[in-house]
XYZ file of C-alpha atoms in Angstrom:
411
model
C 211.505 14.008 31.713
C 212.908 14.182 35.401
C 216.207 13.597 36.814
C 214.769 10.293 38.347
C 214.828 8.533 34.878
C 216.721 6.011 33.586
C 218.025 5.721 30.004
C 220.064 2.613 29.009
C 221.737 1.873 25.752
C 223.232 -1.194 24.901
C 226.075 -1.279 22.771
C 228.485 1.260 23.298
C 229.393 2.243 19.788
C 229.340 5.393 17.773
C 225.620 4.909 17.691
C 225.303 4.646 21.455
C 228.194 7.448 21.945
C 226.254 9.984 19.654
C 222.450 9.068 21.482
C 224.021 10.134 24.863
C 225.828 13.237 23.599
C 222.184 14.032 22.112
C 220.107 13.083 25.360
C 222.913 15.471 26.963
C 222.465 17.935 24.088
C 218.878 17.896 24.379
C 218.661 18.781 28.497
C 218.051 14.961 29.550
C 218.983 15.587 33.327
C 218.421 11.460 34.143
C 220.840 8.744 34.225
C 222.221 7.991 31.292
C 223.903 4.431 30.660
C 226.106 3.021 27.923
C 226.537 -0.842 28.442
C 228.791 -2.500 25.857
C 230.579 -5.958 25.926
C 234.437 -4.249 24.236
C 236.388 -3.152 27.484
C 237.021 -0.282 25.260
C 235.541 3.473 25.138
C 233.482 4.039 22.264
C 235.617 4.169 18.853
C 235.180 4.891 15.398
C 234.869 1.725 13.366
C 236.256 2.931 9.602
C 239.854 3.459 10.791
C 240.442 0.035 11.536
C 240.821 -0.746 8.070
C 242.426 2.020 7.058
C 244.457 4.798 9.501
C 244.631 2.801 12.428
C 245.779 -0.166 10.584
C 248.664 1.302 9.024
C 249.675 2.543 11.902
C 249.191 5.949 10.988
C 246.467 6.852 13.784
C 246.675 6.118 17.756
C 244.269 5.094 19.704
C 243.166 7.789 21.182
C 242.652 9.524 17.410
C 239.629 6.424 16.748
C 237.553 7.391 20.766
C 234.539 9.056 19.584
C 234.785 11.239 23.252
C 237.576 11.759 24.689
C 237.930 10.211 27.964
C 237.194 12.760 30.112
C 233.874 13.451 28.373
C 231.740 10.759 29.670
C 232.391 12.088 33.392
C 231.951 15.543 32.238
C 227.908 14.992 30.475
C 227.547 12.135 33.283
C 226.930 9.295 31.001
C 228.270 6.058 32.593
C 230.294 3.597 30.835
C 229.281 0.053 31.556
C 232.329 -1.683 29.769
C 233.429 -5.408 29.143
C 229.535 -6.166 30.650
C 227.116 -8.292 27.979
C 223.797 -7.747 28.179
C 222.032 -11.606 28.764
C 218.581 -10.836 28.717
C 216.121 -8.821 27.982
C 212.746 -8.399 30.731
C 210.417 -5.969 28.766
C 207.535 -6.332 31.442
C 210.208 -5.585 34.281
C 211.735 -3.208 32.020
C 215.397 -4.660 33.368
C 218.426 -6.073 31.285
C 220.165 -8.628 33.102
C 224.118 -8.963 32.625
C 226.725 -11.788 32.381
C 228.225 -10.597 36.094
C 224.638 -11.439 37.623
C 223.848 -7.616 37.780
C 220.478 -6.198 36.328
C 220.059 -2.902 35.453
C 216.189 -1.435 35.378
C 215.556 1.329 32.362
C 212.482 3.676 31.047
C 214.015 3.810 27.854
C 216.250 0.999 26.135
C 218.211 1.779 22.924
C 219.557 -1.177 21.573
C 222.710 0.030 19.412
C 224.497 -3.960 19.350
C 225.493 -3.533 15.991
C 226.715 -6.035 13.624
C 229.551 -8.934 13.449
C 231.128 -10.181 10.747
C 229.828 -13.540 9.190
C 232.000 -16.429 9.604
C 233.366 -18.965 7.032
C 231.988 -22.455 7.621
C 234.778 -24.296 5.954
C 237.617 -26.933 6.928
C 240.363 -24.983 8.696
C 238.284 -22.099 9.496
C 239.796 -22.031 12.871
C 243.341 -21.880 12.142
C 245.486 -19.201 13.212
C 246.100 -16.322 11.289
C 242.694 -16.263 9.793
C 241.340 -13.001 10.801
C 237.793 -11.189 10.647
C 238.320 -7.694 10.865
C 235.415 -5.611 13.072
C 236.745 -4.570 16.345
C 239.883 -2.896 17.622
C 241.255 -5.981 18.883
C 241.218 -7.450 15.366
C 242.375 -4.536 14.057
C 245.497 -4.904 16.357
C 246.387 -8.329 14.986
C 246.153 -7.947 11.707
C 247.915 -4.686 12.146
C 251.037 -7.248 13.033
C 250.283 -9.302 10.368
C 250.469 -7.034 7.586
C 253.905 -5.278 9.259
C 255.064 -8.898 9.475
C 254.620 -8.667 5.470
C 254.944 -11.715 3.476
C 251.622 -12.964 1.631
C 248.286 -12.137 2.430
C 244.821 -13.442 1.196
C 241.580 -11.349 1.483
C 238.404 -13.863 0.851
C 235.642 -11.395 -0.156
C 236.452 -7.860 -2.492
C 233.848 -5.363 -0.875
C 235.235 -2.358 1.217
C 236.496 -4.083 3.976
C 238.239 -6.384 1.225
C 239.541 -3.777 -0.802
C 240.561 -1.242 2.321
C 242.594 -4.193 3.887
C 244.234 -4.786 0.340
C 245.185 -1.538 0.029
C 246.938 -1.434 3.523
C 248.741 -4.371 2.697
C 250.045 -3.642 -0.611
C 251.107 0.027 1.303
C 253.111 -1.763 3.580
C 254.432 -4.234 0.836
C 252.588 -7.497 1.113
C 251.721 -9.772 -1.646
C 247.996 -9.914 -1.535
C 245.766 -12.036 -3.496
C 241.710 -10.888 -3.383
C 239.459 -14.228 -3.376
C 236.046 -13.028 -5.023
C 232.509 -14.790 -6.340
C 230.756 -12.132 -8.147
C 233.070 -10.731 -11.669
C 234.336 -7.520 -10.255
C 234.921 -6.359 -6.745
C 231.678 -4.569 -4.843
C 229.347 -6.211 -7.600
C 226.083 -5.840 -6.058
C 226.792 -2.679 -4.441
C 228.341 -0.875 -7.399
C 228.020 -2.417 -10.401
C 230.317 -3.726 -12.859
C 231.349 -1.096 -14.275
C 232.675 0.776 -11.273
C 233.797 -2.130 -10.045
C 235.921 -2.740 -12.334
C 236.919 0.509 -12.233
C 238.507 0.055 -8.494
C 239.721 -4.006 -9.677
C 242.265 -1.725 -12.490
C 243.526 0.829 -9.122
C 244.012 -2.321 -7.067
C 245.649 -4.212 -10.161
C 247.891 -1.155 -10.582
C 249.148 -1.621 -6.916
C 249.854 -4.912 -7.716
C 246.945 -6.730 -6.612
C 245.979 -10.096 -7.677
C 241.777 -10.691 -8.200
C 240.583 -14.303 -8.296
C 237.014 -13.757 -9.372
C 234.055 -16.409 -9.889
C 235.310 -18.729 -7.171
C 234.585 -19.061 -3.601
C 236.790 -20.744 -0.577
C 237.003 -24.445 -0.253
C 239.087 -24.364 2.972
C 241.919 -23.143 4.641
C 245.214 -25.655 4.928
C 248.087 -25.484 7.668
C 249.142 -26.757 10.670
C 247.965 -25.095 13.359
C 248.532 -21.648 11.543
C 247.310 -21.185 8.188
C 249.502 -21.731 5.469
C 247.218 -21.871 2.559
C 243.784 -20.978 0.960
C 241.911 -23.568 -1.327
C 239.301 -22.247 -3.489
C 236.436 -24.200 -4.730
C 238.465 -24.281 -8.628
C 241.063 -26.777 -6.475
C 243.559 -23.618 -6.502
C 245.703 -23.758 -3.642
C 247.061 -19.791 -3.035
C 249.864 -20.153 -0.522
C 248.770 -17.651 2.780
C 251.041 -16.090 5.844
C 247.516 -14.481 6.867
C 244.456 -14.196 5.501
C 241.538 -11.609 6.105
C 237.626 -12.651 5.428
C 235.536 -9.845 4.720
C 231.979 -11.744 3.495
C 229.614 -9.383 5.324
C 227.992 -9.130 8.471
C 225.204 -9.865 10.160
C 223.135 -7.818 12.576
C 223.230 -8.873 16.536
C 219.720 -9.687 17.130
C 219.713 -12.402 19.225
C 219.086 -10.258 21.998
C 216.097 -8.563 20.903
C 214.604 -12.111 19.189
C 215.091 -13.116 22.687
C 212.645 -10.593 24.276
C 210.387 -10.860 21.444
C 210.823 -8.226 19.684
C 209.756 -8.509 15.440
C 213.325 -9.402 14.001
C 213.443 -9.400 10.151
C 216.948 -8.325 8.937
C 217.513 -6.409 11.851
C 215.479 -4.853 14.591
C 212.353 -3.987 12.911
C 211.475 -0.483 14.194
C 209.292 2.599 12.750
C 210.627 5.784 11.096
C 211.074 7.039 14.719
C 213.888 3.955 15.193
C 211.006 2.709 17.655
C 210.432 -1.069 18.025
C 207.021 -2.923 18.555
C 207.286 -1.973 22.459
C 206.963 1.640 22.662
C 209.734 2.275 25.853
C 212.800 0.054 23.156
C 214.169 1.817 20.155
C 217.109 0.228 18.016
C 219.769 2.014 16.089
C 222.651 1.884 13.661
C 224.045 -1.801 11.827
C 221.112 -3.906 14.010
C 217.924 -1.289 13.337
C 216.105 -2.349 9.725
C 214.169 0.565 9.088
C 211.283 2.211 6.473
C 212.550 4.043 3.590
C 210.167 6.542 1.835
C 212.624 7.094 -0.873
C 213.178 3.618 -1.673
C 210.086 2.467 -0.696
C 211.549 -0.815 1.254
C 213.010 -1.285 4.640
C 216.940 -0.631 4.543
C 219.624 -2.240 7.333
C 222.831 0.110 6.383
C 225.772 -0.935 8.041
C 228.186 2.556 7.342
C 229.397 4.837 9.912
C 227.428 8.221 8.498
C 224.082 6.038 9.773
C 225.727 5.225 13.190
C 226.190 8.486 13.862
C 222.761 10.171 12.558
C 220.773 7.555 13.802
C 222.330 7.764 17.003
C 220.737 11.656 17.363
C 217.812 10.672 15.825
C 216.722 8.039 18.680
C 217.756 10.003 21.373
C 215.939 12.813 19.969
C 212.345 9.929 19.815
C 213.330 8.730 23.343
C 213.006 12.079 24.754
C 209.511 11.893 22.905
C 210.289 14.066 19.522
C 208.426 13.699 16.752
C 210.805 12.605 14.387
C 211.208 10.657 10.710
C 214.225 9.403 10.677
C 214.712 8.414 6.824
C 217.932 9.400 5.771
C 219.963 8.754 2.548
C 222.646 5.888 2.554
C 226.123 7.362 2.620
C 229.582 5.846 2.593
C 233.274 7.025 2.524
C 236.473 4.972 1.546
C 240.091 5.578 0.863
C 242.387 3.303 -0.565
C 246.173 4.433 -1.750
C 245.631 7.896 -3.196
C 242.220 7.554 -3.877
C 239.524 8.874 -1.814
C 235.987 8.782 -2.812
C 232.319 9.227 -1.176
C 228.996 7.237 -2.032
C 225.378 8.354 -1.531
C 221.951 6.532 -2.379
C 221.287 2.395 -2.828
C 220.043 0.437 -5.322
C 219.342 -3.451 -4.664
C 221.330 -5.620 -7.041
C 221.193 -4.825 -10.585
C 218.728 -2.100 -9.797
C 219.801 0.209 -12.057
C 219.672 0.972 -15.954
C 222.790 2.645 -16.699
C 225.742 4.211 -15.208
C 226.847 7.688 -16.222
C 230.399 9.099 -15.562
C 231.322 12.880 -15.479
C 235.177 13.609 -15.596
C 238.161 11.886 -16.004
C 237.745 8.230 -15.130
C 241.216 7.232 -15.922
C 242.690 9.842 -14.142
C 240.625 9.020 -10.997
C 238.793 12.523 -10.533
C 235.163 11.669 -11.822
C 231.436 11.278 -10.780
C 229.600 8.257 -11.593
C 225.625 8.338 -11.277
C 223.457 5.474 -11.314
C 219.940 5.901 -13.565
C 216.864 4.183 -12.885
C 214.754 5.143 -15.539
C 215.520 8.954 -15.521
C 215.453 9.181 -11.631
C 218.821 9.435 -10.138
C 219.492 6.349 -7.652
C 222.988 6.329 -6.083
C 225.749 8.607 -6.867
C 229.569 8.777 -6.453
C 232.893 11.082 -6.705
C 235.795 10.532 -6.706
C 238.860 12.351 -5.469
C 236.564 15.524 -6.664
C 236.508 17.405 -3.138
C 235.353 20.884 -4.631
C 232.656 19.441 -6.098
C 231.775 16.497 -3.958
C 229.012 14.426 -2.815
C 226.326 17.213 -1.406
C 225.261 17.756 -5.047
C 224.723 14.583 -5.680
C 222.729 13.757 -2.534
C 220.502 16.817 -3.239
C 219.285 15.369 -6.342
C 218.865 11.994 -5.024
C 216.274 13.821 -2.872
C 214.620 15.446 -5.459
C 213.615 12.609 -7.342
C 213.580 14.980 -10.504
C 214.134 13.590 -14.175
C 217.686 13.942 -14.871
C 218.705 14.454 -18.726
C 221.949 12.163 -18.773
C 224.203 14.379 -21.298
C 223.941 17.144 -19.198
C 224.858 15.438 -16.107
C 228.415 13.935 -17.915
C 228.830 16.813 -19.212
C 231.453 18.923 -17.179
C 230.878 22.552 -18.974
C 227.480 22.215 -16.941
C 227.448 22.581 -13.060
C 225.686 20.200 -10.768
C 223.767 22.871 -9.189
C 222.492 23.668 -12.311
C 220.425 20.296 -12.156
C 219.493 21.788 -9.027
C 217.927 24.690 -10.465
C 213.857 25.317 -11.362
């Protein structure tokens, strides 16, 4: 591919950051373009929850490149510009400003935003959504400003944000549907492993209820939950999910299911478009289903992987779900799915009270999804290797610590 041609990626997250390093990487001598709406550099998207919001990061510790990079592997940065429309017969994106940029390849990397609360008071000050630096900023404020926080919604971005409010001494009250916190992602049981940490910290859970509204004047002053509690609020955080940016891409055409439906080579139904990270739904061979994961691990592979199919590669690009968290002293790392209760039984290895086990979900005897945590010496590559194998586990052996994990490896 010659020096004449033009790659364009819009959205310039970790996704889009890691595709150019990789076109770079990979001897791509054309123009290389990173369009994204943030007037910020690319950043890393799990500190804002945790590090950065405590303070305890700059940032210039979240860029993914520093800023010097981008001029160095001459990738240009197209910042605070949103990408209007879409021209696949041109092969041109056209931007708010009135520009239009032409492209051979298009990577669309627009990633995700958070879903929004349709309920009275849902515009009050001081409720936040928590998915860009920005936010990030303010609620940064909030929680220094202490006082009493509600979190509607106890998955990570719930429980991360609880935990960096109850660091810095807030009251925080966790407003959740489903029984335990991370329901359909972990099951009760771990669940309600991490509701007992968060409890410990002092942590209030309200679970089987949803949100009814939000009270104040002008600034939120209270939540209401659908049980006609009223929990008085100085902030509140929603963390309900996200939802993939497709408009773009339904726009132009493009087969939208839940995502950007593309092929094991991230490639969409027109051959010169591929789409990547949070907005990309793509085929699983292991799971036998398409899979949209929103974590930062799949950002950053899936980022290589398209630049490596836009260059013309022959590439699969299938990999296992992966996850990270830390909240207060406990650190722990996830690999494989499962949809909702898609999973007969949940085997722990170590010391569960103490917070230094492994928990494995069984389907069957095939190992699903597996978990440590705060076990670094004997973390979570094990446990993705037999994902991969698909071999029958025997479930005593694998609690059992006087046996290895690599011995499950073995044969």
């Amino acid at each position: 591919m010659g020096a004449e041609q033009v790659f364009v990626v819009v959205g310039a997250g970790p996704a889009g950051a890691k595709a150019a390093e990789a076109l770079r990487e990979r001897g791509f001598t054309g123009r290389v373009v990173l369009v994204g709406d943030e007037g910020e550099r690319p950043y890393e998207r799990p500190p804002l929850s945790k590090g950065y919001l405590l303070g305890e990061q700059d940032r210039a510790a979240v860029d993914v490149f520093p800023e010097q990079w981008y001029g160095e592997h001459s990738v240009e940065l197209l910042l605070g510009c949103r990408v209007t429309a879409l021209d696949r017969a041109a092969r041109r994106i056209g931007l708010a400003d009135g520009r239009s940029l032409g492209y051979d390849k298009l990577l669309l990397a627009t990633g995700a935003s958070p879903r929004r609360l349709r309920v009275p008071g849902a515009e009050l000050d001081g409720v936040h959504y928590l998915r860009r630096l920005g936010h990030s900023d303010r609620l940064r404020e909030a929680v220094e400003r202490g006082g009493r926080i509600v979190i509607v919604g106890g998955g990570w971005i719930g429980l991360e944000v609880a935990a960096a409010a109850r660091t810095r001494g807030c009251e925080v009250t966790v407003v959740e549907q489903a029984p335990t916190p991370l329901h359909a992602v972990l099951g009760p049981e771990v669940g309600g492993v991490l509701a007992d940490v968060h409890r410990g910290h002092g942590v209030e859970f309200r679970f089987g209820t949803a949100v009814a509204g939000f009270r104040g004047g002008g600034r939120v002053s209270a939540v209401v939950t659908a049980d006609g509690d009223e929990l008085p609020a100085d902030a509140v955080v929603v963390g309900v999910g996200a939802r993939p940016n497709t408009d773009l891409a339904e726009a132009a055409g493009l087969t939208v299911d839940d995502g950007v439906v593309v092929d094991g080579a991230l490639r969409t139904d027109d051959p010169h478009i591929h789409a990547v990270g949070d907005v990309a739904s793509i085929p699983s061979a292991r799971y036998g289903r398409r899979l949209r994961v929103e974590h930062w691990a799949n950002a950053i592979s899936g980022g290589q992987s398209a630049a490596r199919a836009m260059l013309g590669e022959d590439i699969a690009h299938d990999e296992l779900p992966y996850f990270f968290s830390d909240q207060y002293d406990l650190g722990l790392e996830f690999a494989g799915w499962f949809p909702p209760g898609g999973y007969d039984r949940v085997v722990t290895r170590g010391d569960v009270p103490g917070l230094a086990f492994h928990a494995f979900w069984l389907a069957g005897d095939e190992l699903v999804a597996g978990m440590h945590v705060n076990l670094w010496d004997a973390g979570i590559g094990e446990v993705q290797e037999l994902i991969r194998r698909r071999r029958p586990v025997d479930p005593r052996r694998l609690a059992d610590t006087s046996v290895p994990l690599t011995a499950h490896l073995e044969g």
